[in-house]
PDB file of C-alpha atoms in Angstrom:
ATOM      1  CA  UNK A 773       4.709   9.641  -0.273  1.00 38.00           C
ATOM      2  CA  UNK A 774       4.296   5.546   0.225  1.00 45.00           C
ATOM      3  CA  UNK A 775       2.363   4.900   2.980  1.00 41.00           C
ATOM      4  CA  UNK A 776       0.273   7.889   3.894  1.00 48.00           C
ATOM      5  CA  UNK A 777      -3.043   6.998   2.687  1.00 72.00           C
ATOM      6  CA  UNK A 778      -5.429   4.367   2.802  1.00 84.00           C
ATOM      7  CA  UNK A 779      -3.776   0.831   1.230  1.00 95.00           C
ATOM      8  CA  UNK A 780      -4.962  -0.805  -1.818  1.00 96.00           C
ATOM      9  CA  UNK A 781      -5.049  -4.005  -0.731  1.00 97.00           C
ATOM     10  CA  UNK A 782      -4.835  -5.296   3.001  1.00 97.00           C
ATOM     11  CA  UNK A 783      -5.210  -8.719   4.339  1.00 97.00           C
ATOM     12  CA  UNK A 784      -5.153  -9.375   8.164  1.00 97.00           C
ATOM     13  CA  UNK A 785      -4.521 -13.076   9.523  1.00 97.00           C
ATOM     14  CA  UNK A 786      -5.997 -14.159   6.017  1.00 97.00           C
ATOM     15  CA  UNK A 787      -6.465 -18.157   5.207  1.00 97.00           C
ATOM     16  CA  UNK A 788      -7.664 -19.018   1.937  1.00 97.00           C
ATOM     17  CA  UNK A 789      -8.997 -22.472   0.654  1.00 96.00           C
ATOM     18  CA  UNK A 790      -8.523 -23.792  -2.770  1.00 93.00           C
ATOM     19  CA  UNK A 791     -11.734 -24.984  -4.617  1.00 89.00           C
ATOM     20  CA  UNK A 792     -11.325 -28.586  -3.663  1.00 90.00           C
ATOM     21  CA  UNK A 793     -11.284 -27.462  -0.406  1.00 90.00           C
ATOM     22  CA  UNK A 794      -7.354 -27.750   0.931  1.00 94.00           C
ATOM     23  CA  UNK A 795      -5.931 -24.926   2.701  1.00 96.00           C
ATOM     24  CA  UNK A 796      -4.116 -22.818  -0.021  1.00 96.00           C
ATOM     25  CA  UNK A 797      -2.512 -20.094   2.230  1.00 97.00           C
ATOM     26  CA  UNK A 798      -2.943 -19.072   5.704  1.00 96.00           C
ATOM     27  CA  UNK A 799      -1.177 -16.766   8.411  1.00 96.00           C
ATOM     28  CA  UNK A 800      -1.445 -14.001   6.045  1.00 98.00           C
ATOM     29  CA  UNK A 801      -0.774  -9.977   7.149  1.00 98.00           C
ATOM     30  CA  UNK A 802       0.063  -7.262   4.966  1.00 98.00           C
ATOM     31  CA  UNK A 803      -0.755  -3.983   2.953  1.00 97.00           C
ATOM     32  CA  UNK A 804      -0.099  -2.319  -0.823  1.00 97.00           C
ATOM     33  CA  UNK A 805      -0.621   0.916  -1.319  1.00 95.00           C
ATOM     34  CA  UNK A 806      -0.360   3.083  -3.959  1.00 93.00           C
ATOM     35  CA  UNK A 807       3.496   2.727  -6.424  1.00 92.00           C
ATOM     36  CA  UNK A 808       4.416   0.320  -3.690  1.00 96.00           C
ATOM     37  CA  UNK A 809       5.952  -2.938  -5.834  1.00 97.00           C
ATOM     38  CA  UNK A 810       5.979  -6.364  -3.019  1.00 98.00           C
ATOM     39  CA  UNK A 811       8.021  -9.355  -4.396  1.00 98.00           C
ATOM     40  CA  UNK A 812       7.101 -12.601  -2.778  1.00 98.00           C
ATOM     41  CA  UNK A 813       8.952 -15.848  -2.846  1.00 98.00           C
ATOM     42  CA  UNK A 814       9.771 -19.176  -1.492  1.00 97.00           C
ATOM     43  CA  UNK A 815      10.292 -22.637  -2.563  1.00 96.00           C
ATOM     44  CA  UNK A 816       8.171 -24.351  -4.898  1.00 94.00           C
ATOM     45  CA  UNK A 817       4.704 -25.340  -3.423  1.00 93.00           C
ATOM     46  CA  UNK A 818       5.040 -22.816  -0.655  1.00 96.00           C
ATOM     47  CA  UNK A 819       2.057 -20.696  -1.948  1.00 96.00           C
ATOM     48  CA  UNK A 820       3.073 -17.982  -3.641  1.00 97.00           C
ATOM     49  CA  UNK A 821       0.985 -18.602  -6.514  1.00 95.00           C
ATOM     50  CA  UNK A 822      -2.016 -19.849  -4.209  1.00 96.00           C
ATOM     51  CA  UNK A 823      -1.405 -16.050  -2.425  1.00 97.00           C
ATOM     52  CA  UNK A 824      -2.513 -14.190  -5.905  1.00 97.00           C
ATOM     53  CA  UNK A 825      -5.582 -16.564  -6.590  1.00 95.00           C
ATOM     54  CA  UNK A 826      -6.659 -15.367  -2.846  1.00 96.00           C
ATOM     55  CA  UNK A 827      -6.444 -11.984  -3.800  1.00 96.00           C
ATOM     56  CA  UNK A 828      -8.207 -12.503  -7.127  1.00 94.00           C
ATOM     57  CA  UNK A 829     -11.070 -14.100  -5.095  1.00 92.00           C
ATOM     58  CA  UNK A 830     -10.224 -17.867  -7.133  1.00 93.00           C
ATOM     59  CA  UNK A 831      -9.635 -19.252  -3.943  1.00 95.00           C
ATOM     60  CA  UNK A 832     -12.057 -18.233  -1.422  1.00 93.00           C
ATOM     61  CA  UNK A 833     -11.293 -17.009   1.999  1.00 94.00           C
ATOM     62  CA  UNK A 834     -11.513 -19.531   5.063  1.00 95.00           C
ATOM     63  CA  UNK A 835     -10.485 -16.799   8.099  1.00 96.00           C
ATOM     64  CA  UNK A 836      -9.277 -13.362   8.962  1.00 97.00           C
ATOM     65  CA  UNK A 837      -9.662 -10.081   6.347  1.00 96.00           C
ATOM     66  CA  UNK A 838      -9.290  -9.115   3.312  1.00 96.00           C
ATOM     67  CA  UNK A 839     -10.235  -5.415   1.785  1.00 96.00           C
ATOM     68  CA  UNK A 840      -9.559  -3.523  -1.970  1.00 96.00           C
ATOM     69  CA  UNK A 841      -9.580  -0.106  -1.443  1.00 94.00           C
ATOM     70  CA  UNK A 842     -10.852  -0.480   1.811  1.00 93.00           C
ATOM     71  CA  UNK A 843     -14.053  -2.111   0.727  1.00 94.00           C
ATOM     72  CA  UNK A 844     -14.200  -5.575   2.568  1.00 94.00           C
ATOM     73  CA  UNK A 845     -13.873  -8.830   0.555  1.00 91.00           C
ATOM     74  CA  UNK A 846     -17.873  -9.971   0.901  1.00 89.00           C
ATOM     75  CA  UNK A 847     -18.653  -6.376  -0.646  1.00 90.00           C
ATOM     76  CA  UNK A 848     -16.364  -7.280  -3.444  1.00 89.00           C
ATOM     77  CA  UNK A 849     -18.085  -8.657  -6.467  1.00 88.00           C
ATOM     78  CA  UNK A 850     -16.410  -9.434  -9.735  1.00 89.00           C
ATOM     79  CA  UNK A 851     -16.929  -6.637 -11.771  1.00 90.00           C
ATOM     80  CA  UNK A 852     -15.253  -4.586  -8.770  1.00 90.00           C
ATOM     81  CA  UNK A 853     -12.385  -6.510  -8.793  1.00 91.00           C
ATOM     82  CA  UNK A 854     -11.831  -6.759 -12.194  1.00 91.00           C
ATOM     83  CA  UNK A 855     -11.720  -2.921 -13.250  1.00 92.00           C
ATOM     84  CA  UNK A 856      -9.321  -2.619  -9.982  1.00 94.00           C
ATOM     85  CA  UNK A 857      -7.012  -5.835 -10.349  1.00 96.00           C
ATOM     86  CA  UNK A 858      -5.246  -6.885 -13.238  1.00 97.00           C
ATOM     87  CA  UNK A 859      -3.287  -9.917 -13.559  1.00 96.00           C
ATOM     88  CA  UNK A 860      -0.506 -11.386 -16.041  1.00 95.00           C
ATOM     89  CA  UNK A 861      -0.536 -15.058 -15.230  1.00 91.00           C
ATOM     90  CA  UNK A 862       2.573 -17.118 -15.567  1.00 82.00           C
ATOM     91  CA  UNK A 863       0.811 -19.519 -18.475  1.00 80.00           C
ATOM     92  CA  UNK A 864      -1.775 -17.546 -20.186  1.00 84.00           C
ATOM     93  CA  UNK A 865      -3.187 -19.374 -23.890  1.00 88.00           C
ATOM     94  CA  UNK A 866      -3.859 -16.832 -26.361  1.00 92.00           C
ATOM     95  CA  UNK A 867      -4.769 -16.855 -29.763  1.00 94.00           C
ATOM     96  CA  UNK A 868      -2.220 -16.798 -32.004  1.00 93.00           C
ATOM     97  CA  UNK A 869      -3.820 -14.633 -34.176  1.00 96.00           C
ATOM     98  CA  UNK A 870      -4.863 -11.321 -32.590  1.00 96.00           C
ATOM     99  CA  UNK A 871      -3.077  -8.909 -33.420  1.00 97.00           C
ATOM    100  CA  UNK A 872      -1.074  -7.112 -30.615  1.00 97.00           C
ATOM    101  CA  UNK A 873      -3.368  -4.262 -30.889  1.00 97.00           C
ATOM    102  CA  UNK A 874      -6.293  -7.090 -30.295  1.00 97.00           C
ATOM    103  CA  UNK A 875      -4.909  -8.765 -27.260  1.00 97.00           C
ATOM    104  CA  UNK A 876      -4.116  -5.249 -25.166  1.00 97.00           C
ATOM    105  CA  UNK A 877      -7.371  -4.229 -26.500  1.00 96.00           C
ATOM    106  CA  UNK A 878      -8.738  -7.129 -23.971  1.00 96.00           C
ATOM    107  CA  UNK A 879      -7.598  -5.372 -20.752  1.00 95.00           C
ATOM    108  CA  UNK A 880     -10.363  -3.160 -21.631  1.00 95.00           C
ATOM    109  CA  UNK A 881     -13.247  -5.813 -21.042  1.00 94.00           C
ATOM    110  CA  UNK A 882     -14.090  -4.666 -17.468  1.00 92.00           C
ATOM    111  CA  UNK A 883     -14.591  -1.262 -19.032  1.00 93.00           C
ATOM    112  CA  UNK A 884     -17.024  -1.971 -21.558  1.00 89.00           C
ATOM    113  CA  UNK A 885     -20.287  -0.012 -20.714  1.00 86.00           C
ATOM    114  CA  UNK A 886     -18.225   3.003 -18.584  1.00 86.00           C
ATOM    115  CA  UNK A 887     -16.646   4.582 -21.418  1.00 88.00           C
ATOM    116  CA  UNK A 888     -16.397   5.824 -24.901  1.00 91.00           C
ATOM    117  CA  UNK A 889     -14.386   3.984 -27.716  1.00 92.00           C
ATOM    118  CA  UNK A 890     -11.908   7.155 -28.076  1.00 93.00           C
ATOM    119  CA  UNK A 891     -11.038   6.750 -24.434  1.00 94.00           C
ATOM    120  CA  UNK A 892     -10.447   2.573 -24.762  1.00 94.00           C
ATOM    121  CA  UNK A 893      -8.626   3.344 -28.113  1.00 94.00           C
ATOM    122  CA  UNK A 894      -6.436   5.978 -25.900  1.00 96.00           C
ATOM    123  CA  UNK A 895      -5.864   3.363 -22.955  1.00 96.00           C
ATOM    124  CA  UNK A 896      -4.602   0.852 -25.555  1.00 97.00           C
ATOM    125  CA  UNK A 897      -2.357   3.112 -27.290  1.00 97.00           C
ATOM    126  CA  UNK A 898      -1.094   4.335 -24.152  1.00 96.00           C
ATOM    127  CA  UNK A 899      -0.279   0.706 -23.180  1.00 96.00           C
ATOM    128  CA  UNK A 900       1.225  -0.370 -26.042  1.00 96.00           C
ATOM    129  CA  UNK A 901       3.793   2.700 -26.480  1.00 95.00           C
ATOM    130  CA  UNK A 902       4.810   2.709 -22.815  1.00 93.00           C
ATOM    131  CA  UNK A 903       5.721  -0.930 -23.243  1.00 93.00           C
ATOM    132  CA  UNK A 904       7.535  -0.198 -26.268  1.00 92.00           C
ATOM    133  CA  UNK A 905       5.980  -1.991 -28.713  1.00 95.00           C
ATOM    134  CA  UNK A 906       4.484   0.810 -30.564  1.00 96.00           C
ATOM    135  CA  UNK A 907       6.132  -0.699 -34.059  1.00 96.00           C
ATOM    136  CA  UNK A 908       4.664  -4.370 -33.889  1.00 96.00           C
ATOM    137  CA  UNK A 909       0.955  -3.301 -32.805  1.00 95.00           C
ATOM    138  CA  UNK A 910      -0.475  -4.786 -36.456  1.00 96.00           C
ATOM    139  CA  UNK A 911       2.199  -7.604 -35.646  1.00 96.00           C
ATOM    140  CA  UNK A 912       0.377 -11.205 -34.784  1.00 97.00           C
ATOM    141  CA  UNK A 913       0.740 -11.967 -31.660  1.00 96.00           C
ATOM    142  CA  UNK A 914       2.435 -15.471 -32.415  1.00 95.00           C
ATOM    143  CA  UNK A 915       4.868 -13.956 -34.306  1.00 96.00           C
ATOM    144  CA  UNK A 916       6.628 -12.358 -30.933  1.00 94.00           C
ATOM    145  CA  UNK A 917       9.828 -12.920 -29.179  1.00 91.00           C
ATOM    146  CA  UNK A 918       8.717 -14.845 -25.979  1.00 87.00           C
ATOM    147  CA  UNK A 919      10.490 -11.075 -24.309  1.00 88.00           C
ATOM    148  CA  UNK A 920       7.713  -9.017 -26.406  1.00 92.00           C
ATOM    149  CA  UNK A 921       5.059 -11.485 -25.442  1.00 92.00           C
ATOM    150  CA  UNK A 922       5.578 -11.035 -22.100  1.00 91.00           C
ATOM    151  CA  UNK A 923       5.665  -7.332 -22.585  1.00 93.00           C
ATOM    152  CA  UNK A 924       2.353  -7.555 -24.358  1.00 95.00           C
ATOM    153  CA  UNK A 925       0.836  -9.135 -21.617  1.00 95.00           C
ATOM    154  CA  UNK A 926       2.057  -6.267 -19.007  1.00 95.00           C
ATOM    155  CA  UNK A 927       0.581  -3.802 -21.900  1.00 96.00           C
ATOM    156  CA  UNK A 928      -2.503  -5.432 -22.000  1.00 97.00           C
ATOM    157  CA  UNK A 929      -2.433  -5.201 -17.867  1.00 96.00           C
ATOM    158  CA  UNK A 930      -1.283  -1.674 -18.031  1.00 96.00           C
ATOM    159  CA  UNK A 931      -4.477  -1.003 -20.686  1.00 96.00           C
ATOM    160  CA  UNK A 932      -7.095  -2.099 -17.355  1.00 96.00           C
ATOM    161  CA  UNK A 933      -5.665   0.768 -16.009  1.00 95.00           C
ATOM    162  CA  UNK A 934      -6.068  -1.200 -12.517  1.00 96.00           C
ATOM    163  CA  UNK A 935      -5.131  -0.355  -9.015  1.00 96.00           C
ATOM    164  CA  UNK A 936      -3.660  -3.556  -8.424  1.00 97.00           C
ATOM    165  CA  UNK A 937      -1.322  -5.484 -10.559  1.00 98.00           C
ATOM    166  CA  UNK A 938      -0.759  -9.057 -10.440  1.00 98.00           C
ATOM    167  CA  UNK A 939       2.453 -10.878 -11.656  1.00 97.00           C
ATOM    168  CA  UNK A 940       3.028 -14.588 -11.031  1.00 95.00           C
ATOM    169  CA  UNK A 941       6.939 -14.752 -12.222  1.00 93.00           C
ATOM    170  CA  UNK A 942       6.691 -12.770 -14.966  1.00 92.00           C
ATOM    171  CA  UNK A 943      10.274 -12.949 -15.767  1.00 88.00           C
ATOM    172  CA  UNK A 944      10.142 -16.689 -16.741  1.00 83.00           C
ATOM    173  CA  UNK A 945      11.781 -17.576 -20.339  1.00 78.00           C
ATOM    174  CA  UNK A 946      13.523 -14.514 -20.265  1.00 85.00           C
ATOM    175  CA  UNK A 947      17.477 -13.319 -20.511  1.00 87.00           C
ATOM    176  CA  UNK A 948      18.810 -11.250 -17.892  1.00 90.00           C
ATOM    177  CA  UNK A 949      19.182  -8.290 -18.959  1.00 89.00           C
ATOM    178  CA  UNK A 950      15.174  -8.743 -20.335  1.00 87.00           C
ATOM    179  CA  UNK A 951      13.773  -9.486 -16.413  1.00 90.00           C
ATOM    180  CA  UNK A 952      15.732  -6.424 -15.233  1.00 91.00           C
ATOM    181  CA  UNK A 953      13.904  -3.894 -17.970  1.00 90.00           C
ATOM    182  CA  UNK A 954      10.926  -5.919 -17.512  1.00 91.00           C
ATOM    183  CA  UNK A 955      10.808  -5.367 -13.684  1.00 94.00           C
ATOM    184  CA  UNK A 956      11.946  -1.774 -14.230  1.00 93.00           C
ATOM    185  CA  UNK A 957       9.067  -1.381 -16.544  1.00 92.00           C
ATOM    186  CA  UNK A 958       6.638  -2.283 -13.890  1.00 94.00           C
ATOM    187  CA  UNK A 959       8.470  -0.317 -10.650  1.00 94.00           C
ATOM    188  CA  UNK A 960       8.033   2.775 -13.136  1.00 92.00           C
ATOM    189  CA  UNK A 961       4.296   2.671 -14.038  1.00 91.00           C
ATOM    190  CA  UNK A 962       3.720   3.577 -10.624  1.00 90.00           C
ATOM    191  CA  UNK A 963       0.804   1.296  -9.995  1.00 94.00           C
ATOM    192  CA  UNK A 964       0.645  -0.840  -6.792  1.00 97.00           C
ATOM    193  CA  UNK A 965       2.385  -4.353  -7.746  1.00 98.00           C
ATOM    194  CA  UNK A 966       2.548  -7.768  -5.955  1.00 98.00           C
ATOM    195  CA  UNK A 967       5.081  -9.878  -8.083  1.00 98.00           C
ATOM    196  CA  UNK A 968       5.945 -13.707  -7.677  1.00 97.00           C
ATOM    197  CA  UNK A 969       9.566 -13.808  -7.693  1.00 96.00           C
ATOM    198  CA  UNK A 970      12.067 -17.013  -8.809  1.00 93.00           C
ATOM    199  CA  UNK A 971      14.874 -15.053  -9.272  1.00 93.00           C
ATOM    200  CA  UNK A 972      16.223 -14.098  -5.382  1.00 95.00           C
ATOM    201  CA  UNK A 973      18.326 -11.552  -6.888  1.00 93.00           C
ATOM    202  CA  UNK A 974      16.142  -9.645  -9.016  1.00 94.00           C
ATOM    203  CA  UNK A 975      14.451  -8.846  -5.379  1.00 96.00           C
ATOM    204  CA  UNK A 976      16.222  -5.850  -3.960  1.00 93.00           C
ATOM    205  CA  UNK A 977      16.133  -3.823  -7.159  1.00 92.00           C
ATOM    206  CA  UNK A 978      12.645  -4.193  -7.651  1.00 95.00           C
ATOM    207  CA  UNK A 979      10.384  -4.380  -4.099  1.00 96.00           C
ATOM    208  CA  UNK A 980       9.919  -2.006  -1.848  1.00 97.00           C
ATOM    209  CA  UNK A 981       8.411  -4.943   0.632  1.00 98.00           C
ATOM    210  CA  UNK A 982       9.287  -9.087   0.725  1.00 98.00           C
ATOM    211  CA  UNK A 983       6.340 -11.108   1.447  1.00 98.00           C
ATOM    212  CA  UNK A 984       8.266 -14.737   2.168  1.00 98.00           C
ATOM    213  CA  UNK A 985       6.075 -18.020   1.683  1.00 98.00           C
ATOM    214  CA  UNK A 986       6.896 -21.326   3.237  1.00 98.00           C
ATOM    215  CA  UNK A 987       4.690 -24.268   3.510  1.00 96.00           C
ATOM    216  CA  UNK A 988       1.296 -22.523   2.345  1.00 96.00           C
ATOM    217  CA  UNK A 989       2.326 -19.749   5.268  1.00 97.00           C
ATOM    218  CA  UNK A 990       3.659 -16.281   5.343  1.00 98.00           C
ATOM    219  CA  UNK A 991       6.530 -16.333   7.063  1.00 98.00           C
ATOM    220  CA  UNK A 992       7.075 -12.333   7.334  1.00 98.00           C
ATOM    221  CA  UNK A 993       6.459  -9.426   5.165  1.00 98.00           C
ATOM    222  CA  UNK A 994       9.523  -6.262   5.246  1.00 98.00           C
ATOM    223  CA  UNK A 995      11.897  -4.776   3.083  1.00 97.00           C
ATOM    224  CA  UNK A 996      14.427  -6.387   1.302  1.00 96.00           C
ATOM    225  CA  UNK A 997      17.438  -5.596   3.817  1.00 94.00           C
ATOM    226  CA  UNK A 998      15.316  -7.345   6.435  1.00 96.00           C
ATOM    227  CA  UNK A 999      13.754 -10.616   4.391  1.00 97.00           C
ATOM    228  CA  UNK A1000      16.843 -10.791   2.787  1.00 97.00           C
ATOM    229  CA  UNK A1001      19.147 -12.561   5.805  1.00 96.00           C
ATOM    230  CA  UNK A1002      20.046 -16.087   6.958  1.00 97.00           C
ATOM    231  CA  UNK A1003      17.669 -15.818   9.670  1.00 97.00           C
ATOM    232  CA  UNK A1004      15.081 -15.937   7.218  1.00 97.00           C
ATOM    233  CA  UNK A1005      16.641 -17.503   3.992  1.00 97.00           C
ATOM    234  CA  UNK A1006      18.439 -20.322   5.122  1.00 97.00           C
ATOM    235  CA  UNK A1007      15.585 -22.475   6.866  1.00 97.00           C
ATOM    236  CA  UNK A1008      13.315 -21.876   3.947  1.00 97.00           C
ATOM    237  CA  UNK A1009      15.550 -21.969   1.099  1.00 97.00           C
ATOM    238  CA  UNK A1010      18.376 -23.280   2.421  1.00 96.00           C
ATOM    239  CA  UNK A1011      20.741 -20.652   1.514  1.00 96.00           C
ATOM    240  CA  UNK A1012      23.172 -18.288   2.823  1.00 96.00           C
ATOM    241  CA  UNK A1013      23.010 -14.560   2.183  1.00 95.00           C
ATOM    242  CA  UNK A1014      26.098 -12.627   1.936  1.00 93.00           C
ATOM    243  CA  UNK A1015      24.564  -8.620   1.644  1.00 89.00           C
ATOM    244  CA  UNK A1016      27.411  -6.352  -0.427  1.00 87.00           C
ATOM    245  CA  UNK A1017      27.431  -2.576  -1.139  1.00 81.00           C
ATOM    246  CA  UNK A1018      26.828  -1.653  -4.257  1.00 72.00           C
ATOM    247  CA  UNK A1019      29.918   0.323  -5.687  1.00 72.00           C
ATOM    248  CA  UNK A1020      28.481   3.182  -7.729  1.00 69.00           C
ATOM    249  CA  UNK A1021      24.920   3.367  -6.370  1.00 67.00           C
ATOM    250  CA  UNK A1022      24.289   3.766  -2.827  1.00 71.00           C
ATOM    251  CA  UNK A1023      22.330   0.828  -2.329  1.00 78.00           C
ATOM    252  CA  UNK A1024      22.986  -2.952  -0.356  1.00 83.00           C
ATOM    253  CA  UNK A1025      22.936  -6.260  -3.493  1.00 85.00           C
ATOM    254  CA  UNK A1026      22.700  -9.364  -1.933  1.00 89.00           C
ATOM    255  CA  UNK A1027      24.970 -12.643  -2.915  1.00 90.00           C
ATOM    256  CA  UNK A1028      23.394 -16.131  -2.317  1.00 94.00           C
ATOM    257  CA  UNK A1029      25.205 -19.565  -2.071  1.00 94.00           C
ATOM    258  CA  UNK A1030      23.898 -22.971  -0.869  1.00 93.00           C
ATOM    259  CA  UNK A1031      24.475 -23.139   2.933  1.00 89.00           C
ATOM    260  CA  UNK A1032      27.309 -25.723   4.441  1.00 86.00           C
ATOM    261  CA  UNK A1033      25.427 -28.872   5.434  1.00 75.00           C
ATOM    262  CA  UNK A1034      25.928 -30.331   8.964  1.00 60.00           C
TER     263      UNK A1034
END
């Protein structure tokens, strides 16, 4: 059951500080824990991005806490966080010519010295058939649809076998129906996921929590149902929210339109 043992990740008051020294995010309270998926938006240049590089330890913490597993961020060194986080940036630049097999085979890395070649070659297959791409493993990985590229890069993420998963808008460049089965992809793997969401309606479906950004600042962290109102949309995004019930599945969608202006 969500919620009945110790988080993954939990950050109390946290500010963060880029490396040229301006305040990347700040006011920041919330926990992960294990198969829970958080979405968090706002507007452009409210921090959502900024939020992920705090958590990665890129940007390096100004005030409050932050702890992985309940080991606090100055007992965190790299090698710790990288066999526990994994992360599928929104512009990654990879060679062209790895195969598919190659680049999943990369997720690996933090596991290098802790175990045995048949159990990376396991953790790649794995990877690679739960993201369905079991037929195009020899395939170069410049010859993929931008969909299967992205789905390469949540198999290579999948192959870390983290604790934490990463996504900053991973359902950029793709169609519809692609972001849903994308998303669904994630929610099913079970792993504890913090996702950077454009898309306002791909929200509900997908997160169990809404952490909403504005201005560099968390503005609150709840479920959808709760985020998802006027009270909270409309300053930030300048939107209203209109929430509907779903008619087959028992379940609340939510309708957005640009709010009257006064």
């Amino acid at each position: 059951m969500k919620g009945t043992h110790q988080p993954i990740l939990s950050m109390a008051d946290f500010c963060a500080d880029s490396l040229s020294g301006w305040r990347a995010v700040s006011d920041v309270t919330f926990s992960v824990s294990a198969n829970e998926c958080i979405a968090v938006i706002g507007p452009n240049g409210s921090g959502k991005s900024s939020l992920l590089k705090a958590i990665t330890g890129e940007y390096r913490k100004a005030a409050g806490e932050l702890s992985l597993e309940g080991c606090a961020e100055e007992n965190l060194n790299r090698l710790y966080r990288a066999k526990r986080v994994a992360v599928v940036a929104q512009h990654e630049h990879v060679d062209p010519r790895l195969s598919v097999s190659e680049y999943v085979g990369l997720g690996r890395v933090p596991h290098t010295f802790c175990c045995t070649e048949k159990e990376h070659q396991r953790a790649v297959k794995q990877a690679i058939h739960d993201t369905g791409l079991s037929a195009k493993e020899n395939r170069l990985f410049g010859s993929l649809s931008g969909g299967e590229k992205q789905r390469a890069s949540i198999a290579r993420a999948f192959a870390q076998e983290p604790k934490l998963l990463l996504l900053d808008e991973p359902t950029n460049h793709l169609d519809p129906l692609a972001r849903l089965e994308l998303l669904d992809l994630i929610k099913q793997r079970g792993i504890a996921s913090i996702a950077v969401l454009h898309d306002l309606p791909l929200v509900t479906p997908f997160a169990d929590k809404v952490i909403l950004m504005s201005g560099q600042k968390m503005v609150t962290c709840a479920s959808p149902n709760e985020v998802l109102q006027d009270a909270f949309i409309t300053p930030v995004f300048g939107l209203r929210v209109y929430p509907l019930s779903h008619p087959q599945i028992n379940n609340t969608v939510h309708h957005f339109e640009a709010a009257p202006s006064h």
